[in-house]
């Protein structure tokens, strides 16, 4: 029985970047031998075990064969005769198909070190095409390592295009798409994830509401970059610069979906695009099983981002209504995320990248001013029921009005 460190830990050690977990492959062992040594079995489709002390995953070397469509369409074979090379060749990328011995020797039968040096994301074998999830994974790796200069190899991109044209991507489970998107949004360059999916045609299949934004023009006086898709990814870059919160980044990604359904006769204007976009955002979230907090923020940013941009022009009562839609008095943290997403939108335009966005501080100050209104004081005055709600709103409007007057006075 031989044990090897495999996959991402080997790759990232060679790159000199931090990594969080170690995966191990065991060659020449049986499940019975693993259990006898105290390993805890956890794999359902093939034997994977947890180390009795470190709890790291140890998988028996295996081969796999395509037996259907999608991520689950495989049968696995494992026994002591399966070699390390046979196990490694079933992996997705050459840089992920390396192993390391206890002595530190790197075993690299498929050119992973060569591609690390060349900064290429290249598939190990034609078997890459059997699993559509690998399209999402390679796009995510491109987002992670873009800052190091990595790009997708041309032959791999061509294979991904073939997978899309042959319909393999259509078998992706929507929840798995969200899982990979969520992880990609946490990477240093999530816009690259979207760019790679567009380049191979997969984005049009898995998120057509977003893909259709490219080629949709906007008014150049407001959007010098003109193209809505370009603006969307510029906004996403700004969101990354502002926060590592994936909820914010997702909301920014989908904030302008409504522009994709603007009639061409109305181009380059997009009247009511925020209203048109809300059902599209909801549909994306429903289809992919997006978590509730992500979904709620995304809908609010889509619906209210223009109001945030116009915050200084809004009447105090209108601004209060926006805060109430944000549930700002029970969830003040949401105001911060909302305003950051709107700031990312405002700065995601050519020439506007460093422009101040005082609306964010103004909206947060308005929330804080309203929060000073104490219902207990009004209750002590004998006000109750609907009258209490009206009185609270009246005082909150007054508080916003005083804030607005102070801001206008400089």
PDB file of C-alpha atoms in Angstrom, residues 137-324:
ATOM      1  CA  UNK A 137     -14.252  24.100 -12.867  1.00  0.00           C
ATOM      2  CA  UNK A 138     -11.794  25.223 -15.527  1.00  0.00           C
ATOM      3  CA  UNK A 139     -13.551  28.604 -15.690  1.00  0.00           C
ATOM      4  CA  UNK A 140     -13.232  28.851 -11.917  1.00  0.00           C
ATOM      5  CA  UNK A 141      -9.538  27.980 -12.015  1.00  0.00           C
ATOM      6  CA  UNK A 142      -9.114  30.661 -14.686  1.00  0.00           C
ATOM      7  CA  UNK A 143     -10.727  33.149 -12.273  1.00  0.00           C
ATOM      8  CA  UNK A 144      -8.476  32.014  -9.430  1.00  0.00           C
ATOM      9  CA  UNK A 145      -5.148  32.070 -11.271  1.00  0.00           C
ATOM     10  CA  UNK A 146      -5.739  34.929 -13.697  1.00  0.00           C
ATOM     11  CA  UNK A 147      -3.677  37.207 -11.478  1.00  0.00           C
ATOM     12  CA  UNK A 148      -0.742  34.820 -11.980  1.00  0.00           C
ATOM     13  CA  UNK A 149      -1.100  34.991 -15.767  1.00  0.00           C
ATOM     14  CA  UNK A 150      -2.889  31.678 -16.400  1.00  0.00           C
ATOM     15  CA  UNK A 151      -5.096  31.229 -19.463  1.00  0.00           C
ATOM     16  CA  UNK A 152      -7.082  28.330 -20.904  1.00  0.00           C
ATOM     17  CA  UNK A 153      -5.195  26.356 -23.557  1.00  0.00           C
ATOM     18  CA  UNK A 154      -6.687  26.776 -27.032  1.00  0.00           C
ATOM     19  CA  UNK A 155      -7.212  23.045 -27.545  1.00  0.00           C
ATOM     20  CA  UNK A 156      -9.021  22.837 -24.207  1.00  0.00           C
ATOM     21  CA  UNK A 157     -11.252  25.776 -25.091  1.00  0.00           C
ATOM     22  CA  UNK A 158     -12.020  24.083 -28.416  1.00  0.00           C
ATOM     23  CA  UNK A 159     -12.978  20.886 -26.576  1.00  0.00           C
ATOM     24  CA  UNK A 160     -15.244  22.886 -24.261  1.00  0.00           C
ATOM     25  CA  UNK A 161     -16.972  24.426 -27.281  1.00  0.00           C
ATOM     26  CA  UNK A 162     -17.555  20.942 -28.676  1.00  0.00           C
ATOM     27  CA  UNK A 163     -19.061  19.828 -25.372  1.00  0.00           C
ATOM     28  CA  UNK A 164     -21.472  22.767 -25.508  1.00  0.00           C
ATOM     29  CA  UNK A 165     -22.436  22.166 -29.137  1.00  0.00           C
ATOM     30  CA  UNK A 166     -23.061  18.487 -28.438  1.00  0.00           C
ATOM     31  CA  UNK A 167     -25.429  19.329 -25.592  1.00  0.00           C
ATOM     32  CA  UNK A 168     -23.404  17.927 -22.713  1.00  0.00           C
ATOM     33  CA  UNK A 169     -23.731  21.215 -20.799  1.00  0.00           C
ATOM     34  CA  UNK A 170     -27.515  20.889 -20.921  1.00  0.00           C
ATOM     35  CA  UNK A 171     -27.229  18.013 -18.454  1.00  0.00           C
ATOM     36  CA  UNK A 172     -25.682  20.156 -15.737  1.00  0.00           C
ATOM     37  CA  UNK A 173     -27.676  20.176 -12.516  1.00  0.00           C
ATOM     38  CA  UNK A 174     -28.681  23.775 -11.781  1.00  0.00           C
ATOM     39  CA  UNK A 175     -27.713  23.527  -8.117  1.00  0.00           C
ATOM     40  CA  UNK A 176     -24.202  22.443  -9.144  1.00  0.00           C
ATOM     41  CA  UNK A 177     -23.998  25.458 -11.447  1.00  0.00           C
ATOM     42  CA  UNK A 178     -24.777  27.690  -8.468  1.00  0.00           C
ATOM     43  CA  UNK A 179     -22.183  25.921  -6.310  1.00  0.00           C
ATOM     44  CA  UNK A 180     -19.464  26.598  -8.879  1.00  0.00           C
ATOM     45  CA  UNK A 181     -20.678  30.164  -9.515  1.00  0.00           C
ATOM     46  CA  UNK A 182     -20.684  30.892  -5.798  1.00  0.00           C
ATOM     47  CA  UNK A 183     -17.127  29.612  -5.460  1.00  0.00           C
ATOM     48  CA  UNK A 184     -16.051  31.559  -8.552  1.00  0.00           C
ATOM     49  CA  UNK A 185     -17.533  34.765  -7.139  1.00  0.00           C
ATOM     50  CA  UNK A 186     -15.190  34.336  -4.195  1.00  0.00           C
ATOM     51  CA  UNK A 187     -12.109  34.239  -6.431  1.00  0.00           C
ATOM     52  CA  UNK A 188      -9.859  37.255  -7.116  1.00  0.00           C
ATOM     53  CA  UNK A 189     -11.150  37.660 -10.709  1.00  0.00           C
ATOM     54  CA  UNK A 190     -14.713  36.298 -10.940  1.00  0.00           C
ATOM     55  CA  UNK A 191     -15.256  38.225 -14.173  1.00  0.00           C
ATOM     56  CA  UNK A 192     -12.853  35.785 -15.836  1.00  0.00           C
ATOM     57  CA  UNK A 193     -15.179  32.912 -14.886  1.00  0.00           C
ATOM     58  CA  UNK A 194     -17.937  34.594 -16.896  1.00  0.00           C
ATOM     59  CA  UNK A 195     -15.586  35.405 -19.779  1.00  0.00           C
ATOM     60  CA  UNK A 196     -14.455  31.786 -20.118  1.00  0.00           C
ATOM     61  CA  UNK A 197     -18.040  30.517 -20.057  1.00  0.00           C
ATOM     62  CA  UNK A 198     -18.920  33.028 -22.775  1.00  0.00           C
ATOM     63  CA  UNK A 199     -15.897  32.059 -24.853  1.00  0.00           C
ATOM     64  CA  UNK A 200     -16.972  28.422 -25.024  1.00  0.00           C
ATOM     65  CA  UNK A 201     -20.703  29.146 -25.382  1.00  0.00           C
ATOM     66  CA  UNK A 202     -21.686  27.666 -22.024  1.00  0.00           C
ATOM     67  CA  UNK A 203     -23.006  30.906 -20.515  1.00  0.00           C
ATOM     68  CA  UNK A 204     -25.791  31.074 -23.104  1.00  0.00           C
ATOM     69  CA  UNK A 205     -26.955  27.631 -21.972  1.00  0.00           C
ATOM     70  CA  UNK A 206     -26.693  27.950 -18.210  1.00  0.00           C
ATOM     71  CA  UNK A 207     -27.450  31.657 -17.699  1.00  0.00           C
ATOM     72  CA  UNK A 208     -28.960  33.097 -20.888  1.00  0.00           C
ATOM     73  CA  UNK A 209     -30.373  36.083 -18.981  1.00  0.00           C
ATOM     74  CA  UNK A 210     -26.796  37.252 -18.424  1.00  0.00           C
ATOM     75  CA  UNK A 211     -25.294  36.143 -21.734  1.00  0.00           C
ATOM     76  CA  UNK A 212     -27.726  38.231 -23.780  1.00  0.00           C
ATOM     77  CA  UNK A 213     -26.385  41.484 -22.290  1.00  0.00           C
ATOM     78  CA  UNK A 214     -23.392  41.473 -24.625  1.00  0.00           C
ATOM     79  CA  UNK A 215     -24.151  43.510 -27.729  1.00  0.00           C
ATOM     80  CA  UNK A 216     -26.845  45.556 -25.969  1.00  0.00           C
ATOM     81  CA  UNK A 217     -25.861  49.265 -26.189  1.00  0.00           C
ATOM     82  CA  UNK A 218     -26.308  51.912 -23.496  1.00  0.00           C
ATOM     83  CA  UNK A 219     -26.264  55.696 -23.757  1.00  0.00           C
ATOM     84  CA  UNK A 220     -22.588  56.662 -24.201  1.00  0.00           C
ATOM     85  CA  UNK A 221     -22.915  59.857 -22.167  1.00  0.00           C
ATOM     86  CA  UNK A 222     -23.656  57.699 -19.122  1.00  0.00           C
ATOM     87  CA  UNK A 223     -21.841  54.553 -20.211  1.00  0.00           C
ATOM     88  CA  UNK A 224     -18.737  55.307 -22.294  1.00  0.00           C
ATOM     89  CA  UNK A 225     -18.068  51.549 -22.459  1.00  0.00           C
ATOM     90  CA  UNK A 226     -21.493  51.313 -24.222  1.00  0.00           C
ATOM     91  CA  UNK A 227     -21.881  47.502 -24.122  1.00  0.00           C
ATOM     92  CA  UNK A 228     -24.068  46.286 -21.230  1.00  0.00           C
ATOM     93  CA  UNK A 229     -22.167  43.040 -20.826  1.00  0.00           C
ATOM     94  CA  UNK A 230     -18.881  44.915 -20.563  1.00  0.00           C
ATOM     95  CA  UNK A 231     -20.442  47.239 -17.974  1.00  0.00           C
ATOM     96  CA  UNK A 232     -21.667  44.248 -15.967  1.00  0.00           C
ATOM     97  CA  UNK A 233     -18.194  42.751 -15.660  1.00  0.00           C
ATOM     98  CA  UNK A 234     -16.659  46.159 -14.931  1.00  0.00           C
ATOM     99  CA  UNK A 235     -19.182  46.512 -12.111  1.00  0.00           C
ATOM    100  CA  UNK A 236     -18.277  43.049 -10.844  1.00  0.00           C
ATOM    101  CA  UNK A 237     -14.617  44.062 -10.755  1.00  0.00           C
ATOM    102  CA  UNK A 238     -15.577  47.092  -8.685  1.00  0.00           C
ATOM    103  CA  UNK A 239     -17.589  44.892  -6.315  1.00  0.00           C
ATOM    104  CA  UNK A 240     -14.516  42.717  -5.803  1.00  0.00           C
ATOM    105  CA  UNK A 241     -12.497  45.807  -4.920  1.00  0.00           C
ATOM    106  CA  UNK A 242     -15.130  46.894  -2.396  1.00  0.00           C
ATOM    107  CA  UNK A 243     -15.878  43.650  -0.576  1.00  0.00           C
ATOM    108  CA  UNK A 244     -15.254  39.906  -0.447  1.00  0.00           C
ATOM    109  CA  UNK A 245     -18.939  39.267   0.322  1.00  0.00           C
ATOM    110  CA  UNK A 246     -20.325  36.896  -2.312  1.00  0.00           C
ATOM    111  CA  UNK A 247     -23.873  38.176  -1.752  1.00  0.00           C
ATOM    112  CA  UNK A 248     -22.758  41.620  -2.886  1.00  0.00           C
ATOM    113  CA  UNK A 249     -20.858  40.249  -5.864  1.00  0.00           C
ATOM    114  CA  UNK A 250     -23.809  38.142  -7.037  1.00  0.00           C
ATOM    115  CA  UNK A 251     -26.213  41.082  -6.720  1.00  0.00           C
ATOM    116  CA  UNK A 252     -23.845  43.195  -8.799  1.00  0.00           C
ATOM    117  CA  UNK A 253     -23.570  40.493 -11.456  1.00  0.00           C
ATOM    118  CA  UNK A 254     -27.328  40.378 -12.055  1.00  0.00           C
ATOM    119  CA  UNK A 255     -28.297  43.997 -11.362  1.00  0.00           C
ATOM    120  CA  UNK A 256     -28.854  44.938 -15.028  1.00  0.00           C
ATOM    121  CA  UNK A 257     -30.548  41.816 -16.400  1.00  0.00           C
ATOM    122  CA  UNK A 258     -33.532  43.958 -17.366  1.00  0.00           C
ATOM    123  CA  UNK A 259     -31.491  45.668 -20.086  1.00  0.00           C
ATOM    124  CA  UNK A 260     -31.338  42.351 -21.908  1.00  0.00           C
ATOM    125  CA  UNK A 261     -35.077  42.479 -22.626  1.00  0.00           C
ATOM    126  CA  UNK A 262     -35.323  46.131 -23.635  1.00  0.00           C
ATOM    127  CA  UNK A 263     -36.934  46.266 -27.112  1.00  0.00           C
ATOM    128  CA  UNK A 264     -34.328  47.146 -29.735  1.00  0.00           C
ATOM    129  CA  UNK A 265     -36.531  50.035 -30.850  1.00  0.00           C
ATOM    130  CA  UNK A 266     -35.801  51.689 -27.479  1.00  0.00           C
ATOM    131  CA  UNK A 267     -32.008  51.257 -27.577  1.00  0.00           C
ATOM    132  CA  UNK A 268     -29.771  52.732 -26.277  1.00  0.00           C
ATOM    133  CA  UNK A 269     -32.221  53.872 -23.579  1.00  0.00           C
ATOM    134  CA  UNK A 270     -33.445  51.360 -21.024  1.00  0.00           C
ATOM    135  CA  UNK A 271     -36.493  52.856 -19.373  1.00  0.00           C
ATOM    136  CA  UNK A 272     -37.875  50.696 -16.555  1.00  0.00           C
ATOM    137  CA  UNK A 273     -35.048  48.195 -16.912  1.00  0.00           C
ATOM    138  CA  UNK A 274     -34.940  47.786 -13.145  1.00  0.00           C
ATOM    139  CA  UNK A 275     -38.606  46.707 -13.124  1.00  0.00           C
ATOM    140  CA  UNK A 276     -38.106  44.414 -16.122  1.00  0.00           C
ATOM    141  CA  UNK A 277     -35.103  42.866 -14.457  1.00  0.00           C
ATOM    142  CA  UNK A 278     -36.751  41.742 -11.215  1.00  0.00           C
ATOM    143  CA  UNK A 279     -38.572  38.688 -12.646  1.00  0.00           C
ATOM    144  CA  UNK A 280     -35.395  37.686 -14.488  1.00  0.00           C
ATOM    145  CA  UNK A 281     -33.332  37.822 -11.296  1.00  0.00           C
ATOM    146  CA  UNK A 282     -35.995  35.812  -9.499  1.00  0.00           C
ATOM    147  CA  UNK A 283     -36.046  33.237 -12.291  1.00  0.00           C
ATOM    148  CA  UNK A 284     -32.260  32.791 -12.184  1.00  0.00           C
ATOM    149  CA  UNK A 285     -32.327  32.407  -8.419  1.00  0.00           C
ATOM    150  CA  UNK A 286     -35.206  29.937  -8.503  1.00  0.00           C
ATOM    151  CA  UNK A 287     -33.610  27.833 -11.219  1.00  0.00           C
ATOM    152  CA  UNK A 288     -30.213  27.619  -9.529  1.00  0.00           C
ATOM    153  CA  UNK A 289     -31.408  27.323  -5.947  1.00  0.00           C
ATOM    154  CA  UNK A 290     -29.688  30.537  -4.874  1.00  0.00           C
ATOM    155  CA  UNK A 291     -29.798  30.993  -1.069  1.00  0.00           C
ATOM    156  CA  UNK A 292     -32.437  33.328   0.330  1.00  0.00           C
ATOM    157  CA  UNK A 293     -30.102  36.100   1.504  1.00  0.00           C
ATOM    158  CA  UNK A 294     -28.312  36.232  -1.855  1.00  0.00           C
ATOM    159  CA  UNK A 295     -31.632  36.262  -3.697  1.00  0.00           C
ATOM    160  CA  UNK A 296     -33.236  38.982  -1.589  1.00  0.00           C
ATOM    161  CA  UNK A 297     -30.272  41.321  -1.924  1.00  0.00           C
ATOM    162  CA  UNK A 298     -30.027  40.685  -5.674  1.00  0.00           C
ATOM    163  CA  UNK A 299     -33.702  41.522  -6.202  1.00  0.00           C
ATOM    164  CA  UNK A 300     -33.416  44.706  -4.142  1.00  0.00           C
ATOM    165  CA  UNK A 301     -30.313  45.914  -5.979  1.00  0.00           C
ATOM    166  CA  UNK A 302     -31.953  45.230  -9.342  1.00  0.00           C
ATOM    167  CA  UNK A 303     -35.155  47.021  -8.321  1.00  0.00           C
ATOM    168  CA  UNK A 304     -33.731  49.959  -6.374  1.00  0.00           C
ATOM    169  CA  UNK A 305     -30.265  50.793  -7.738  1.00  0.00           C
ATOM    170  CA  UNK A 306     -31.488  53.784  -9.750  1.00  0.00           C
ATOM    171  CA  UNK A 307     -33.230  55.171  -6.674  1.00  0.00           C
ATOM    172  CA  UNK A 308     -29.963  54.869  -4.790  1.00  0.00           C
ATOM    173  CA  UNK A 309     -28.154  56.767  -7.547  1.00  0.00           C
ATOM    174  CA  UNK A 310     -30.813  59.499  -7.253  1.00  0.00           C
ATOM    175  CA  UNK A 311     -30.836  59.475  -3.441  1.00  0.00           C
ATOM    176  CA  UNK A 312     -30.134  63.195  -3.080  1.00  0.00           C
ATOM    177  CA  UNK A 313     -33.052  64.002  -5.395  1.00  0.00           C
ATOM    178  CA  UNK A 314     -35.597  61.842  -3.556  1.00  0.00           C
ATOM    179  CA  UNK A 315     -38.145  63.325  -1.213  1.00  0.00           C
ATOM    180  CA  UNK A 316     -37.662  62.229   2.415  1.00  0.00           C
ATOM    181  CA  UNK A 317     -40.853  60.142   2.256  1.00  0.00           C
ATOM    182  CA  UNK A 318     -39.642  58.359  -0.892  1.00  0.00           C
ATOM    183  CA  UNK A 319     -36.261  57.677   0.647  1.00  0.00           C
ATOM    184  CA  UNK A 320     -37.980  56.222   3.720  1.00  0.00           C
ATOM    185  CA  UNK A 321     -39.979  53.876   1.493  1.00  0.00           C
ATOM    186  CA  UNK A 322     -36.744  52.631  -0.062  1.00  0.00           C
ATOM    187  CA  UNK A 323     -35.261  52.000   3.374  1.00  0.00           C
ATOM    188  CA  UNK A 324     -38.397  50.112   4.352  1.00  0.00           C
TER     189      UNK A 324
END
